[in-house]
Amino acid sequence: MITQTKSTGKFSTYLAITSFGIGTLLLILYLLFPETMLLIYAGYFYVLLAILINGITFLHLFYLFIIYRLKREIIAIRMLILLANIPIALFYLNIVIHTTN
């Protein structure tokens, strides 16, 4: 069971970094090509997919947080890393909204 928390922790960190990277890439592409509506649609569907995958991963980490009392600190850090993408996504959304006006 300890290997499950290790592998889930690594996956959640890689997921958070990958989500950040893809979101940043989509923002940069949108800033370079603001007239392309395809990027708006791609960003919208990416956010929906990211919410789903990150949400499932967060719920799994929360389950592990409840089950493994001795590993709570490490699991909580992984949860916070995953949640760090929320304010970043809101910041990116703010940039997109203000560049379209």
PDB file of C-alpha atoms in Angstrom:
ATOM      1  CA  MET A   1       0.000   0.000   0.000  1.00  0.00           C
ATOM      2  CA  ILE A   2       2.891   2.388   0.589  1.00  0.00           C
ATOM      3  CA  THR A   3       3.917   2.022  -3.055  1.00  0.00           C
ATOM      4  CA  GLN A   4       0.384   3.109  -3.982  1.00  0.00           C
ATOM      5  CA  THR A   5       0.841   6.418  -2.161  1.00  0.00           C
ATOM      6  CA  LYS A   6       4.268   6.892  -3.758  1.00  0.00           C
ATOM      7  CA  SER A   7       3.042   6.202  -7.283  1.00  0.00           C
ATOM      8  CA  THR A   8      -0.084   8.327  -6.802  1.00  0.00           C
ATOM      9  CA  GLY A   9       2.044  11.140  -5.416  1.00  0.00           C
ATOM     10  CA  LYS A  10       4.376  11.068  -8.394  1.00  0.00           C
ATOM     11  CA  PHE A  11       1.461  10.877 -10.823  1.00  0.00           C
ATOM     12  CA  SER A  12      -0.318  13.822  -9.201  1.00  0.00           C
ATOM     13  CA  THR A  13       2.830  15.955  -9.362  1.00  0.00           C
ATOM     14  CA  TYR A  14       3.429  15.053 -12.998  1.00  0.00           C
ATOM     15  CA  LEU A  15      -0.226  15.747 -13.721  1.00  0.00           C
ATOM     16  CA  ALA A  16      -0.032  19.181 -12.091  1.00  0.00           C
ATOM     17  CA  ILE A  17       3.127  20.077 -14.026  1.00  0.00           C
ATOM     18  CA  THR A  18       1.680  18.780 -17.291  1.00  0.00           C
ATOM     19  CA  SER A  19      -1.587  20.647 -16.748  1.00  0.00           C
ATOM     20  CA  PHE A  20       0.348  23.833 -16.068  1.00  0.00           C
ATOM     21  CA  GLY A  21       2.511  23.319 -19.153  1.00  0.00           C
ATOM     22  CA  ILE A  22      -0.380  22.658 -21.525  1.00  0.00           C
ATOM     23  CA  GLY A  23      -2.361  25.587 -20.128  1.00  0.00           C
ATOM     24  CA  THR A  24       0.625  27.896 -20.495  1.00  0.00           C
ATOM     25  CA  LEU A  25       1.241  26.692 -24.046  1.00  0.00           C
ATOM     26  CA  LEU A  26      -2.391  27.340 -24.981  1.00  0.00           C
ATOM     27  CA  LEU A  27      -2.204  30.834 -23.466  1.00  0.00           C
ATOM     28  CA  ILE A  28       1.005  31.672 -25.339  1.00  0.00           C
ATOM     29  CA  LEU A  29      -0.470  30.413 -28.599  1.00  0.00           C
ATOM     30  CA  TYR A  30      -3.596  32.485 -27.995  1.00  0.00           C
ATOM     31  CA  LEU A  31      -1.518  35.598 -27.302  1.00  0.00           C
ATOM     32  CA  LEU A  32       0.449  35.015 -30.499  1.00  0.00           C
ATOM     33  CA  PHE A  33      -2.641  34.278 -32.616  1.00  0.00           C
ATOM     34  CA  PRO A  34      -5.590  36.055 -30.944  1.00  0.00           C
ATOM     35  CA  GLU A  35      -7.839  35.803 -34.000  1.00  0.00           C
ATOM     36  CA  THR A  36      -7.852  32.005 -33.988  1.00  0.00           C
ATOM     37  CA  MET A  37     -11.132  30.776 -32.512  1.00  0.00           C
ATOM     38  CA  LEU A  38      -9.837  27.215 -32.599  1.00  0.00           C
ATOM     39  CA  LEU A  39      -7.538  28.070 -29.696  1.00  0.00           C
ATOM     40  CA  ILE A  40     -10.497  29.379 -27.677  1.00  0.00           C
ATOM     41  CA  TYR A  41     -12.376  26.123 -28.252  1.00  0.00           C
ATOM     42  CA  ALA A  42      -9.284  24.018 -27.569  1.00  0.00           C
ATOM     43  CA  GLY A  43      -8.675  25.929 -24.340  1.00  0.00           C
ATOM     44  CA  TYR A  44     -12.273  25.515 -23.259  1.00  0.00           C
ATOM     45  CA  PHE A  45     -12.283  21.756 -23.814  1.00  0.00           C
ATOM     46  CA  TYR A  46      -8.842  21.446 -22.266  1.00  0.00           C
ATOM     47  CA  VAL A  47     -10.058  23.157 -19.103  1.00  0.00           C
ATOM     48  CA  LEU A  48     -13.046  20.809 -18.902  1.00  0.00           C
ATOM     49  CA  LEU A  49     -10.814  17.772 -19.359  1.00  0.00           C
ATOM     50  CA  ALA A  50      -8.273  19.083 -16.859  1.00  0.00           C
ATOM     51  CA  ILE A  51     -11.002  19.687 -14.272  1.00  0.00           C
ATOM     52  CA  LEU A  52     -12.210  16.114 -14.700  1.00  0.00           C
ATOM     53  CA  ILE A  53      -8.794  14.419 -14.525  1.00  0.00           C
ATOM     54  CA  ASN A  54      -7.403  16.674 -11.792  1.00  0.00           C
ATOM     55  CA  GLY A  55     -10.630  16.339  -9.820  1.00  0.00           C
ATOM     56  CA  ILE A  56     -10.521  12.535  -9.910  1.00  0.00           C
ATOM     57  CA  THR A  57      -6.863  12.585  -8.890  1.00  0.00           C
ATOM     58  CA  PHE A  58      -7.606  15.012  -6.060  1.00  0.00           C
ATOM     59  CA  LEU A  59     -10.423  12.796  -4.765  1.00  0.00           C
ATOM     60  CA  HIS A  60      -8.080   9.813  -4.841  1.00  0.00           C
ATOM     61  CA  LEU A  61      -5.460  11.764  -2.903  1.00  0.00           C
ATOM     62  CA  PHE A  62      -8.129  12.806  -0.408  1.00  0.00           C
ATOM     63  CA  TYR A  63      -9.062   9.150   0.051  1.00  0.00           C
ATOM     64  CA  LEU A  64      -5.398   8.294   0.667  1.00  0.00           C
ATOM     65  CA  PHE A  65      -5.175  11.238   3.081  1.00  0.00           C
ATOM     66  CA  ILE A  66      -7.961   9.704   5.162  1.00  0.00           C
ATOM     67  CA  ILE A  67      -6.599   6.145   5.028  1.00  0.00           C
ATOM     68  CA  TYR A  68      -2.869   6.730   5.651  1.00  0.00           C
ATOM     69  CA  ARG A  69      -2.484   8.773   8.824  1.00  0.00           C
ATOM     70  CA  LEU A  70       1.294   8.576   8.872  1.00  0.00           C
ATOM     71  CA  LYS A  71       1.609   9.891   5.304  1.00  0.00           C
ATOM     72  CA  ARG A  72      -0.819  12.805   5.668  1.00  0.00           C
ATOM     73  CA  GLU A  73       1.785  15.543   5.411  1.00  0.00           C
ATOM     74  CA  ILE A  74       3.189  14.217   2.138  1.00  0.00           C
ATOM     75  CA  ILE A  75      -0.272  13.583   0.694  1.00  0.00           C
ATOM     76  CA  ALA A  76      -1.439  17.066   1.728  1.00  0.00           C
ATOM     77  CA  ILE A  77       1.538  18.607  -0.085  1.00  0.00           C
ATOM     78  CA  ARG A  78       0.626  16.634  -3.217  1.00  0.00           C
ATOM     79  CA  MET A  79      -2.958  17.866  -2.913  1.00  0.00           C
ATOM     80  CA  LEU A  80      -1.790  21.470  -2.616  1.00  0.00           C
ATOM     81  CA  ILE A  81       0.470  21.110  -5.655  1.00  0.00           C
ATOM     82  CA  LEU A  82      -2.517  19.849  -7.620  1.00  0.00           C
ATOM     83  CA  LEU A  83      -4.728  22.683  -6.346  1.00  0.00           C
ATOM     84  CA  ALA A  84      -2.111  25.302  -7.260  1.00  0.00           C
ATOM     85  CA  ASN A  85      -3.313  25.145 -10.861  1.00  0.00           C
ATOM     86  CA  ILE A  86      -6.671  26.688  -9.940  1.00  0.00           C
ATOM     87  CA  PRO A  87      -5.432  30.260  -9.303  1.00  0.00           C
ATOM     88  CA  ILE A  88      -3.100  29.958 -12.287  1.00  0.00           C
ATOM     89  CA  ALA A  89      -6.015  28.964 -14.536  1.00  0.00           C
ATOM     90  CA  LEU A  90      -8.073  31.887 -13.208  1.00  0.00           C
ATOM     91  CA  PHE A  91      -5.172  34.244 -13.889  1.00  0.00           C
ATOM     92  CA  TYR A  92      -4.877  32.909 -17.441  1.00  0.00           C
ATOM     93  CA  LEU A  93      -8.626  33.321 -17.914  1.00  0.00           C
ATOM     94  CA  ASN A  94      -8.324  36.930 -16.749  1.00  0.00           C
ATOM     95  CA  ILE A  95      -5.594  37.543 -19.335  1.00  0.00           C
ATOM     96  CA  VAL A  96      -7.717  36.047 -22.127  1.00  0.00           C
ATOM     97  CA  ILE A  97     -10.775  38.064 -21.138  1.00  0.00           C
ATOM     98  CA  HIS A  98      -8.837  41.348 -21.010  1.00  0.00           C
ATOM     99  CA  THR A  99      -7.056  40.773 -24.315  1.00  0.00           C
ATOM    100  CA  THR A 100     -10.331  40.124 -26.176  1.00  0.00           C
ATOM    101  CA  ASN A 101     -11.829  43.505 -25.196  1.00  0.00           C
TER     102      ASN A 101
END
